[in-house]
CSV table of C-alpha atoms (C1' of nucleotides) in Angstrom, one decimal:
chain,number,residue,atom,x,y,z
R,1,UNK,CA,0.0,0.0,0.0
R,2,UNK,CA,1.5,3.3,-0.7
R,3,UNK,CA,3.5,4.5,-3.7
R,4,UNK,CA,7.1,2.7,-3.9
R,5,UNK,CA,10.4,4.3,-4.5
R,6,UNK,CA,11.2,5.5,-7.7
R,7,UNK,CA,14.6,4.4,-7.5
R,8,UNK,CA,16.6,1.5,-7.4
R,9,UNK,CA,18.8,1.6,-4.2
R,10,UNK,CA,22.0,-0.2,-5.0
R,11,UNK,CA,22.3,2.7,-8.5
R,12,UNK,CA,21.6,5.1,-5.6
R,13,UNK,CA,24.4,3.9,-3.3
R,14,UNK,CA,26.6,3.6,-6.0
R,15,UNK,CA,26.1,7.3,-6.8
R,16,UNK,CA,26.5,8.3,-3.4
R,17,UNK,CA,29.6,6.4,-2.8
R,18,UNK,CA,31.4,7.9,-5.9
R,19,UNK,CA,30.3,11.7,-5.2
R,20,UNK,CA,32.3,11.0,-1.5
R,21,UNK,CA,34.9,9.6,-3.1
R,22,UNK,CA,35.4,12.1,-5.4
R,23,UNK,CA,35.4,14.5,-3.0
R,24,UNK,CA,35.6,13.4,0.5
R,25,UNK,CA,33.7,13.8,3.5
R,26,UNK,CA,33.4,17.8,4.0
R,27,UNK,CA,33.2,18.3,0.3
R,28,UNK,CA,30.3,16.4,-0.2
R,29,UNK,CA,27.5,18.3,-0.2
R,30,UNK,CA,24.1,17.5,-0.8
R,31,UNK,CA,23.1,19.6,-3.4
R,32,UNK,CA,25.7,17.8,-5.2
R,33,UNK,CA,24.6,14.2,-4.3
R,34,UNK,CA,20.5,15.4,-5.1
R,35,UNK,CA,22.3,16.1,-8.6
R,36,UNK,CA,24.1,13.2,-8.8
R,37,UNK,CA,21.2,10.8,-7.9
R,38,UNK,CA,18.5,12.7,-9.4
R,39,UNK,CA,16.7,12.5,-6.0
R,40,UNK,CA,15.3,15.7,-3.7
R,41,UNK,CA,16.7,16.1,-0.6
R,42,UNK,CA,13.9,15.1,1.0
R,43,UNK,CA,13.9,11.6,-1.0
R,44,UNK,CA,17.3,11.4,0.5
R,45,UNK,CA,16.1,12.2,3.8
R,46,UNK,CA,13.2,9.5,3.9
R,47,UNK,CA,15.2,7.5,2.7
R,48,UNK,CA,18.3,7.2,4.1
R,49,UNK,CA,18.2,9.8,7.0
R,50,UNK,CA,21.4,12.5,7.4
R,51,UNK,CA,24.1,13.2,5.7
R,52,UNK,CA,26.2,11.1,8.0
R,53,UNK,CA,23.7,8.0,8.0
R,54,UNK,CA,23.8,8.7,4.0
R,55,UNK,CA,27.5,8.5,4.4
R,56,UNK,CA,27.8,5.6,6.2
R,57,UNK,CA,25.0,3.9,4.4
R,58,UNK,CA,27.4,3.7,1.3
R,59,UNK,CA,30.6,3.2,3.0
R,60,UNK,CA,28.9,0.0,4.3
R,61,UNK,CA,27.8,-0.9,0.8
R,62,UNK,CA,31.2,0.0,-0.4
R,63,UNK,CA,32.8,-2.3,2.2
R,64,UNK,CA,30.5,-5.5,1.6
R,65,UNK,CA,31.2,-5.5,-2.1
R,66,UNK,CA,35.0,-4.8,-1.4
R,67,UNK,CA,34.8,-7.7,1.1
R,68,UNK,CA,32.6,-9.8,-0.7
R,69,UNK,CA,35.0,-9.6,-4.0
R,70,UNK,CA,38.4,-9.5,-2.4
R,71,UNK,CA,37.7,-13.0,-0.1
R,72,UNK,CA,36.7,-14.2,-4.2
R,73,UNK,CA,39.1,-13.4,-5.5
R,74,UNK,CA,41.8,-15.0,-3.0
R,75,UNK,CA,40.1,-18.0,-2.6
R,76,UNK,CA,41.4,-21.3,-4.6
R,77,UNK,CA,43.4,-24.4,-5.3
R,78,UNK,CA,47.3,-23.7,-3.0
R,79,UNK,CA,48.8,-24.7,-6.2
R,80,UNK,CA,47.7,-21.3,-7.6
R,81,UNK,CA,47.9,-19.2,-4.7
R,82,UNK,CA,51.0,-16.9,-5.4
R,83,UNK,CA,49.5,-16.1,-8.5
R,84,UNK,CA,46.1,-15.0,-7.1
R,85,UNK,CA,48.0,-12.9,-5.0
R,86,UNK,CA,49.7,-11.4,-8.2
R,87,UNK,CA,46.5,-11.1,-9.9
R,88,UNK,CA,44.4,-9.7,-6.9
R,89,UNK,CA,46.9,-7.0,-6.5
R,90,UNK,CA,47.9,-6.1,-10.0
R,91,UNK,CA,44.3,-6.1,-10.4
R,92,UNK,CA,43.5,-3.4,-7.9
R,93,UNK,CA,46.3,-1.2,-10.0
R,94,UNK,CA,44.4,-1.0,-12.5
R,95,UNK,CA,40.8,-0.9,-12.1
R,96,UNK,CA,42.3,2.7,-10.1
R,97,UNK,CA,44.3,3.5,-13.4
R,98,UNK,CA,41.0,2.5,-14.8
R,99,UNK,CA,39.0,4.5,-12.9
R,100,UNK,CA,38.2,7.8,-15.5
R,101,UNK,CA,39.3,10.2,-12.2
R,102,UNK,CA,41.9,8.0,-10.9
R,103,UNK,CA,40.0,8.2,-7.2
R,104,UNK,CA,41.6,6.3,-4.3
R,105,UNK,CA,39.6,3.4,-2.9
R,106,UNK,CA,36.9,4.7,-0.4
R,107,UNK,CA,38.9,2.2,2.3
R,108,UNK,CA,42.1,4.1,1.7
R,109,UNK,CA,40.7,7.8,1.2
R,110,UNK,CA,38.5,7.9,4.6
R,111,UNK,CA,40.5,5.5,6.2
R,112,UNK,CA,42.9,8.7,6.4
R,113,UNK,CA,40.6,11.5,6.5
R,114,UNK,CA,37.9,9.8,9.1
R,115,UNK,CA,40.5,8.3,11.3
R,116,UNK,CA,40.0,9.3,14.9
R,117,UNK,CA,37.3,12.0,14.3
R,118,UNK,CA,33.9,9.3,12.9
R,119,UNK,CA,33.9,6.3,15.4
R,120,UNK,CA,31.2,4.6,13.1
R,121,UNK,CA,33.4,5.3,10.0
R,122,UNK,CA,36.6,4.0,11.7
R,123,UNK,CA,34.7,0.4,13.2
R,124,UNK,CA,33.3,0.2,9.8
R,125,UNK,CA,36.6,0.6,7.7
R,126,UNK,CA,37.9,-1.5,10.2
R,127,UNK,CA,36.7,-4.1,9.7
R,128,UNK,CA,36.8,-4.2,6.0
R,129,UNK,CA,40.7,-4.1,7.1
R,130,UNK,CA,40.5,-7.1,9.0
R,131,UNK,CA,38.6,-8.9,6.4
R,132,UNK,CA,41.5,-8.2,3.6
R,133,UNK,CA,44.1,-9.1,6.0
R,134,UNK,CA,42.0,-12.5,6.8
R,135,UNK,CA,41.8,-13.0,3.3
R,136,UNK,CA,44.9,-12.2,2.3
R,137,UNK,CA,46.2,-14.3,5.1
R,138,UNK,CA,44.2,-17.0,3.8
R,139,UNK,CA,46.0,-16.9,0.8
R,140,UNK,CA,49.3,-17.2,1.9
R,141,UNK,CA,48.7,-20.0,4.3
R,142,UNK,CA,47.5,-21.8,0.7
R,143,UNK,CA,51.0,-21.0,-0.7
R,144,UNK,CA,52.6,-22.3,2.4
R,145,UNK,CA,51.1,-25.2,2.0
R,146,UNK,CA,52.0,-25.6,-1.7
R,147,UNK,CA,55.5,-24.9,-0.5
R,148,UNK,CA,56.0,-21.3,-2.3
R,149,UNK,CA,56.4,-19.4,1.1
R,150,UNK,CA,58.4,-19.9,4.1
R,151,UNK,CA,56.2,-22.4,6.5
R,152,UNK,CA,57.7,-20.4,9.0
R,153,UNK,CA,56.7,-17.0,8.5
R,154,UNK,CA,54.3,-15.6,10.8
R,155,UNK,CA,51.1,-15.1,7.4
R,156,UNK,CA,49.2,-12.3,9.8
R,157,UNK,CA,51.9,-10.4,9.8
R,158,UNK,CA,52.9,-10.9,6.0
R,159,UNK,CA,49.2,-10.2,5.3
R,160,UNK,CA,49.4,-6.7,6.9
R,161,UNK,CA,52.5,-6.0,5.5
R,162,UNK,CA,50.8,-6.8,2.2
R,163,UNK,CA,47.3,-4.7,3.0
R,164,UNK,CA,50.0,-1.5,4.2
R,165,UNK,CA,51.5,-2.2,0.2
R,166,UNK,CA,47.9,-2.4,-1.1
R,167,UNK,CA,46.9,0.7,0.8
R,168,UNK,CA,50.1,2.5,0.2
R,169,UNK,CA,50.2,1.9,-3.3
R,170,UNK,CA,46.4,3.6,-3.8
R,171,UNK,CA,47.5,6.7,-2.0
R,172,UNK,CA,50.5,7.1,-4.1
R,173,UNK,CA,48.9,6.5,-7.5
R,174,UNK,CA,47.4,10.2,-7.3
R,175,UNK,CA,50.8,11.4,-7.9
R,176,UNK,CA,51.6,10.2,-11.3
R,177,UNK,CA,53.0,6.8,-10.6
R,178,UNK,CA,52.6,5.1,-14.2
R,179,UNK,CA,51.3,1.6,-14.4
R,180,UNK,CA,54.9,0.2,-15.1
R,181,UNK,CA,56.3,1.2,-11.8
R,182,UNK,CA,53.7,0.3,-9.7
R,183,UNK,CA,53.9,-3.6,-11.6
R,184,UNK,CA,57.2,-3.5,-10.5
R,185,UNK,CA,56.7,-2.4,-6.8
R,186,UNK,CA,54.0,-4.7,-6.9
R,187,UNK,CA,56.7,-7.6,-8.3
R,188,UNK,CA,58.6,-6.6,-5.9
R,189,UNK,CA,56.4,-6.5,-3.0
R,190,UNK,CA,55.9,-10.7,-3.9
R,191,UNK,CA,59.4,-11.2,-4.9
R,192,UNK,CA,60.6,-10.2,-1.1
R,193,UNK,CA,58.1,-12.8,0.6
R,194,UNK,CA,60.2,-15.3,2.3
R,195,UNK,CA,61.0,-18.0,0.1
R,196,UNK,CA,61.3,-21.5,1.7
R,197,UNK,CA,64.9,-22.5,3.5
R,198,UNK,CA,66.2,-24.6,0.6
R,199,UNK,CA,66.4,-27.6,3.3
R,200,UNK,CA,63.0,-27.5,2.9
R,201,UNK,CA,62.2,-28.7,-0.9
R,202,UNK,CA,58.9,-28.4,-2.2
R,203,UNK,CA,56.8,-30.6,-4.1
V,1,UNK,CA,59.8,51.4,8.4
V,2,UNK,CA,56.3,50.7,9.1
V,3,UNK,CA,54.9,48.3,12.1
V,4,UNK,CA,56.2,45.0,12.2
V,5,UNK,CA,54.5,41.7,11.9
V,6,UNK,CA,53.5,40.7,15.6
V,7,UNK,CA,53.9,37.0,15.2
V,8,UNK,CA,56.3,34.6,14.1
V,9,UNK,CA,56.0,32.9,10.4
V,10,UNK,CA,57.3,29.5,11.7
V,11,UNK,CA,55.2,29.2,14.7
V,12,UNK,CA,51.7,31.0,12.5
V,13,UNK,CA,52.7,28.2,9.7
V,14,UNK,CA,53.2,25.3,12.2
V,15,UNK,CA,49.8,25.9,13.5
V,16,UNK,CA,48.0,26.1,10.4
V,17,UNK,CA,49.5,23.2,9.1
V,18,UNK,CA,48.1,21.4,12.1
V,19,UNK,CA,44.5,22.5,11.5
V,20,UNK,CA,44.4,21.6,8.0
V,21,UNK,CA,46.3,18.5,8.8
V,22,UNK,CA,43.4,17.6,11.4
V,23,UNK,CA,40.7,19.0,9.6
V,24,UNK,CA,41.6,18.1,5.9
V,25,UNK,CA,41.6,20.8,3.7
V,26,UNK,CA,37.8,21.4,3.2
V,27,UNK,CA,37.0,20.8,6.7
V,28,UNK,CA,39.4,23.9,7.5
V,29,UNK,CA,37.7,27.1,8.0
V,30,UNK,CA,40.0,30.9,8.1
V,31,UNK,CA,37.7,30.8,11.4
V,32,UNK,CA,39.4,27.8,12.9
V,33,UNK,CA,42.8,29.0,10.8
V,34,UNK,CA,42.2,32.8,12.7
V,35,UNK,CA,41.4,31.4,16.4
V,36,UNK,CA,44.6,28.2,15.9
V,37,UNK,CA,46.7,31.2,15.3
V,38,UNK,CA,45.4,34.2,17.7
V,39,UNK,CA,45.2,36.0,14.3
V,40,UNK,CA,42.1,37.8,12.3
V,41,UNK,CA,41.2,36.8,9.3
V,42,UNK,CA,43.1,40.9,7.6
V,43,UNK,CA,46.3,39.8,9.0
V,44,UNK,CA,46.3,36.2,7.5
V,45,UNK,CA,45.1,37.7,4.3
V,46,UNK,CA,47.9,40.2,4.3
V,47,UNK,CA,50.7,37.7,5.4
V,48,UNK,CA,49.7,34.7,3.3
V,49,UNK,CA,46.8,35.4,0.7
V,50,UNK,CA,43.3,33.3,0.3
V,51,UNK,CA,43.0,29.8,1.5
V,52,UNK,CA,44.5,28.2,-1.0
V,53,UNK,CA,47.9,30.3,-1.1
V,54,UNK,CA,47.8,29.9,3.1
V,55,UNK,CA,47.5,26.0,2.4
V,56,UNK,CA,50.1,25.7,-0.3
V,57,UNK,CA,52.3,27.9,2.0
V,58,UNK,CA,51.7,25.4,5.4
V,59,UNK,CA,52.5,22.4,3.0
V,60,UNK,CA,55.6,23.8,1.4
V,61,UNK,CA,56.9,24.3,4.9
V,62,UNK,CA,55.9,21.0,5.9
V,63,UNK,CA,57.5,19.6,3.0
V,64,UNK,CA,60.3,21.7,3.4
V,65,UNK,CA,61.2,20.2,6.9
V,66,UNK,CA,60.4,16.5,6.4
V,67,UNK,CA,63.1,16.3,2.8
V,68,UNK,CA,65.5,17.7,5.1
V,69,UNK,CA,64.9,15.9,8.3
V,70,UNK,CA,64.6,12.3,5.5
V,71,UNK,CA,67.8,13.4,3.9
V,72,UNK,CA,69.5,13.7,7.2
V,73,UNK,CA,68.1,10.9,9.0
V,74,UNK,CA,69.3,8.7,5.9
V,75,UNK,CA,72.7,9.9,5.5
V,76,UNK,CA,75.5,8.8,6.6
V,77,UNK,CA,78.3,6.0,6.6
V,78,UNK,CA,77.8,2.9,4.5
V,79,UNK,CA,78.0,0.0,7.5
V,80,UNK,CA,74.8,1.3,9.5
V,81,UNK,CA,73.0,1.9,6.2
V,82,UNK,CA,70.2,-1.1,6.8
V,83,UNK,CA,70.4,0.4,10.9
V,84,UNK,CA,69.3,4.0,9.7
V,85,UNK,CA,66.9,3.0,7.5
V,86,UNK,CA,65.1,0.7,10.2
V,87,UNK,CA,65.7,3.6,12.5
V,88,UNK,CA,64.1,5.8,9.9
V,89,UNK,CA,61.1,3.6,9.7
V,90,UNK,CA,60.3,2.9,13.4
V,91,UNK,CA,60.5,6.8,14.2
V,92,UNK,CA,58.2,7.7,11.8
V,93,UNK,CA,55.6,5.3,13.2
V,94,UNK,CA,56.6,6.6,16.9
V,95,UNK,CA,56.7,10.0,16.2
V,96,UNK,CA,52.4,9.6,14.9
V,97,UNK,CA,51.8,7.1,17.6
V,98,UNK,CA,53.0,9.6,20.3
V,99,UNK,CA,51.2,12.6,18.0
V,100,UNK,CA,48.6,13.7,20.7
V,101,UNK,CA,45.8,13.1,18.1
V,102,UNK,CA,47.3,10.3,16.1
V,103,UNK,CA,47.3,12.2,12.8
V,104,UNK,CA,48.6,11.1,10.0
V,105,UNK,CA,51.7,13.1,8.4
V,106,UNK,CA,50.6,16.1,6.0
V,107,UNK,CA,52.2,14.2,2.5
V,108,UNK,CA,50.1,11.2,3.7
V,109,UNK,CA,46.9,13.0,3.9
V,110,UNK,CA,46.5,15.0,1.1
V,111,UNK,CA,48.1,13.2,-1.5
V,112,UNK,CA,45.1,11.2,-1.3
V,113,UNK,CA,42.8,14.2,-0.7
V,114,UNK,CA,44.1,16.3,-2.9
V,115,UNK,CA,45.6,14.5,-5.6
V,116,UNK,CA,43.8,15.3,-9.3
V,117,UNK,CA,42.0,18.2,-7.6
V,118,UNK,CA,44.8,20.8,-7.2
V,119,UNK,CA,47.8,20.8,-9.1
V,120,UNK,CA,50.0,22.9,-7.2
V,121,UNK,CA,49.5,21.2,-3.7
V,122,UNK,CA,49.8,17.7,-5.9
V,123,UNK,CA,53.4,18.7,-7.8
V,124,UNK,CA,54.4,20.0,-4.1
V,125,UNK,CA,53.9,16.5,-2.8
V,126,UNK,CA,55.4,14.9,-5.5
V,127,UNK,CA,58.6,16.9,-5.2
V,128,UNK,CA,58.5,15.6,-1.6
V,129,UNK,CA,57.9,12.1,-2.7
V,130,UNK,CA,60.5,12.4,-5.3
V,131,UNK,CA,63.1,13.4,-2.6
V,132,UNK,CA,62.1,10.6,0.4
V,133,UNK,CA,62.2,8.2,-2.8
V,134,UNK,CA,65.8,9.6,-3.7
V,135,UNK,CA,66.9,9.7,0.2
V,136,UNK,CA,65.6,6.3,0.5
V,137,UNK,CA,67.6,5.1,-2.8
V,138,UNK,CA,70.8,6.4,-1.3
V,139,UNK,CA,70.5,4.4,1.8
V,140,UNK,CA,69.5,0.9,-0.5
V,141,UNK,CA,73.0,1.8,-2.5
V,142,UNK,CA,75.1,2.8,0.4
V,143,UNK,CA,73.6,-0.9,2.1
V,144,UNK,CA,74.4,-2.7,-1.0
V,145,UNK,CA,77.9,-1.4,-1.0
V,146,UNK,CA,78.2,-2.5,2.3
V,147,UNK,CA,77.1,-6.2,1.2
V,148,UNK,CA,73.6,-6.0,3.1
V,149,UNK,CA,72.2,-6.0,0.0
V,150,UNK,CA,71.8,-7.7,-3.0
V,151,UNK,CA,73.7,-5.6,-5.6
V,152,UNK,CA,71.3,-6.5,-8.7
V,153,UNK,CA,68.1,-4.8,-7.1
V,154,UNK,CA,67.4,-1.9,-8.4
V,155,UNK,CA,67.3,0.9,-5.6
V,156,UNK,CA,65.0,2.8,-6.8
V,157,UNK,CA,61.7,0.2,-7.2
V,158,UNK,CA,63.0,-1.0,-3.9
V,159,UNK,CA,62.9,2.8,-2.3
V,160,UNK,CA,59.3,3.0,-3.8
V,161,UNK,CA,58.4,0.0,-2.2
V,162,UNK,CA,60.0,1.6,1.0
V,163,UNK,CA,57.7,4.8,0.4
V,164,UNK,CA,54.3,2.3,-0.4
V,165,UNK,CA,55.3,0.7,2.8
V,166,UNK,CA,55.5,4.3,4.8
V,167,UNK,CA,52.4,5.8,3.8
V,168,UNK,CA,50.6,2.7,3.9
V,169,UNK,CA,51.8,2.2,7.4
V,170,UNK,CA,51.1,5.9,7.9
V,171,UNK,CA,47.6,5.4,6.6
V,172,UNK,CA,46.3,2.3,8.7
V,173,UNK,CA,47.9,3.6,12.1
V,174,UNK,CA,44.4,5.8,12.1
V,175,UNK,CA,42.7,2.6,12.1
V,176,UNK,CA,43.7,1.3,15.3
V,177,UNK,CA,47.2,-0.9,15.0
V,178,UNK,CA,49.3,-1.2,17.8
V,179,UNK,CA,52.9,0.2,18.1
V,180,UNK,CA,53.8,-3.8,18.2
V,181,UNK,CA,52.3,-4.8,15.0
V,182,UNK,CA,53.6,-1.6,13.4
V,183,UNK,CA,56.8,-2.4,14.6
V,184,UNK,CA,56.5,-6.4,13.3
V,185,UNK,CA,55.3,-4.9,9.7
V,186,UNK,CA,58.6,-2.5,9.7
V,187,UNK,CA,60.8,-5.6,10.5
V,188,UNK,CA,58.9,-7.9,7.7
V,189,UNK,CA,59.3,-5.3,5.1
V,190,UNK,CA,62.9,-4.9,5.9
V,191,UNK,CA,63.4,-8.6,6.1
V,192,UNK,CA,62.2,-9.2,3.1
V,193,UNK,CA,64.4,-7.1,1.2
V,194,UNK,CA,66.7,-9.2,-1.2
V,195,UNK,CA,69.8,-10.5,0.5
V,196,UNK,CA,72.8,-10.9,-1.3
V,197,UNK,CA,73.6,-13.7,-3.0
V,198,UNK,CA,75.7,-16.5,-1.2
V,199,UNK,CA,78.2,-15.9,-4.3
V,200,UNK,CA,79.2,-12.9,-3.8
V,201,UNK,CA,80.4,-12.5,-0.3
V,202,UNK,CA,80.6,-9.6,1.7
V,203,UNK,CA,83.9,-8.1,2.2
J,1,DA,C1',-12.7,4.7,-10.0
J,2,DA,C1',-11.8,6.6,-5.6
J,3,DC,C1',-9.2,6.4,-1.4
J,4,DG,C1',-5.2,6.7,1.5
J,5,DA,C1',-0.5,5.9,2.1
J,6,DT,C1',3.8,6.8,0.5
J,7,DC,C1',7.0,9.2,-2.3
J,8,DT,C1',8.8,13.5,-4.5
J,9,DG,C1',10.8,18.1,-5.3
J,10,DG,C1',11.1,22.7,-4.4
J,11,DA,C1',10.9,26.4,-1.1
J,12,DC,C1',12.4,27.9,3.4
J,13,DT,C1',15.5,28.6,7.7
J,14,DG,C1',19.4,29.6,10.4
J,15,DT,C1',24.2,28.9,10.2
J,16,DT,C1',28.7,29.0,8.4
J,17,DC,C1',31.7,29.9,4.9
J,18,DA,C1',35.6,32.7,2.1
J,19,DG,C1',36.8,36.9,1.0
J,20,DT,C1',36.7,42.3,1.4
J,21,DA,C1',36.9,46.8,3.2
J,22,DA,C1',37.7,50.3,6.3
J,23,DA,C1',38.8,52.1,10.9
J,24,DG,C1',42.0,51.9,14.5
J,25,DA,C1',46.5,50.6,16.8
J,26,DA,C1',51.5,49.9,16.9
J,27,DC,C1',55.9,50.6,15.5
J,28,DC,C1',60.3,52.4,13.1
J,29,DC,C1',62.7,56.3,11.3
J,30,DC,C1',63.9,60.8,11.3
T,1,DG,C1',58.3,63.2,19.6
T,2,DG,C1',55.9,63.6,15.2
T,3,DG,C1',54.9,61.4,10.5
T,4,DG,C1',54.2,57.8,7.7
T,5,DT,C1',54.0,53.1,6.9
T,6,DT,C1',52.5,48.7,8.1
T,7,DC,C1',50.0,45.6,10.9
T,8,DT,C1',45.5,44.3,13.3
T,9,DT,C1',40.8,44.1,14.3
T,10,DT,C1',36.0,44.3,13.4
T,11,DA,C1',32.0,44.5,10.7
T,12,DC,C1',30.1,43.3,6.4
T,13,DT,C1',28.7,40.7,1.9
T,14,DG,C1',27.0,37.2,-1.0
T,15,DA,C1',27.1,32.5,-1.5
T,16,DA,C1',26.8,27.7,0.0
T,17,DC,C1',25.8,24.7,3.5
T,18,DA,C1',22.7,21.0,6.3
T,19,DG,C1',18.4,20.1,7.6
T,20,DT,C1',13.1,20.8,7.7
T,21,DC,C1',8.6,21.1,5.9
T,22,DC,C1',4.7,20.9,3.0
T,23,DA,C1',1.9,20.8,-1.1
T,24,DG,C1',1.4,18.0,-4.9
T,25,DA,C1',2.3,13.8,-7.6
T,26,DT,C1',2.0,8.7,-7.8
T,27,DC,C1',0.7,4.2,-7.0
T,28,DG,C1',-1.4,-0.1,-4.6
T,29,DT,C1',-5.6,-1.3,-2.8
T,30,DT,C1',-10.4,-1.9,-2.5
DNA sequence: AACGATCTGGACTGTTCAGTAAAGAACCCC
DNA sequence: GGGGTTCTTTACTGAACAGTCCAGATCGTT
């Protein structure tokens, strides 16, 4: 009963979460998001409630997707573990280069601008970082097992080290790094995993 | 001739750079700038120009001290090369762990806010980034000379993966990491850059 | 076809913003 | 100590902001 929404949420969310992107928190306004979603403010209010719920609303979108594709996309046979690794990360590059702004990630971008001042945010972003380092993780115990990686490195800890490349390498493609430099640092981000002692042989 | 400025450039800079490095650059107001400083908004005008020129002239000071504190820090003889640049690493995470508010460093911060939205601020930064990347190189060459490292890496892919590292690390300390995981990332990152071969021995 | 519930979009409010202008205060030089 | 130059403060302007509200449009139900 009643007249239903005129819009489809997920296009909405999506529209949302690249006007934020584009230009962060404080420069967001709503004017710009009406325009960019075609919806009145006051759609936007029903709907999704202030411009911080509206905020977090696609954050939380963003994340599950981000989540939801990155545990995909690490997930497989150990035999072919290293070069999910490759491909998840190379990957990322690109669909960035890709991207027809070149815009950050929304994980990297308000992990550093919300940081300590939107306790929502922060929990949020969190854990999208714990579920990349999980997954990530998860990865390199599979190339343990295959015997590509050191059985006795500590994978939590490779895993972050790998996220802090991920993230480090999204912040720094804003300033003109071109795509073959950032294969490389990605090459040799994997290159410098431990390799197994040679005692060790694998398969 | 004339009246004097009543305030010091260094200290009126140091304090603006901290608001906009708390606030971001849109969530800065000449309000917050004016009451940060004890100055109105006709001095700042007169001293510095509109926001934009005060920004540009906060981040050029910024950037300004942190090439030459880098350059320092990462000078000196060949045999403590791979200790400086450990030293290097860990001090930079201390020195934002023991920031009162946590903040991330100002090249951290706006490269991703900033970047493909203002030119000057972004060639700024990558001046910067050019010279940590250089300082960073200098250390990797001295340490190879040294035999610490292997002498076919190239330096400077392995300095960018040093810089991807630092403002990756600098990006998820916001998030809620703990000065011991920071610390065991640092230690991975170095650990995992190539050894020499068992060739050629070290002299 | 008419009703009522829900959605929609524009108008409105009070606040804050960047930037300007002018009046007043402080200082150096002569 | 006076004059002129520069600094400092305050008040002001027009625009943009977040958030609210309501009259009208739209659709499922009966």
């Amino acid at each position: 009963m009643g007249r239903p929404p005129g819009f489809d949420r997920r296009e909405v969310l999506a529209a949302i979460e690249r006007e934020f992107r584009r230009n962060g928190y404080d420069g967001t306004s709503l004017d710009g998001i009406s325009a960019a979603t075609g919806l009145g403010r006051g759609s936007l209010y029903a709907a999704f409630g202030d411009k911080h719920a509206l905020f977090l609303a696609a954050l939380g979108d963003y994340c599950d997707q981000d989540e939801a594709s990155g545990a995909a996309a690490l997930a497989g046979p150990d035999e072919t573990a290293m070069e999910r690794l490759r491909a998840y990360l190379i990957d990322s590059v690109d669909r960035q280069l890709n991207d027809p702004e070149r815009l950050a990630c929304m994980a990297s971008r308000f992990t550093v601008e919300l940081a300590g001042r939107d306790q929502d945010a922060t929990a949020r972003l969190r854990q999208g970082f714990d579920a990349q380092r999980e997954a990530l993780a998860g990865c390199l115990r599979a190339a343990q097992r295959n015997g590509d990686l050191d059985p006795a490195a500590e994978p939590v800890t490779l895993a972050t080290l790998l996220v802090v490349d991920f993230r480090g390498i999204a912040s720094l493609i804003g300033i003109g790094l071109d795509r073959a430099e950032l294969v490389a640092v990605v090459d040799a981000a994997l290159a410098s995993l431990p390799v197994p002692r040679p005692s060790a042989a694998a398969s």
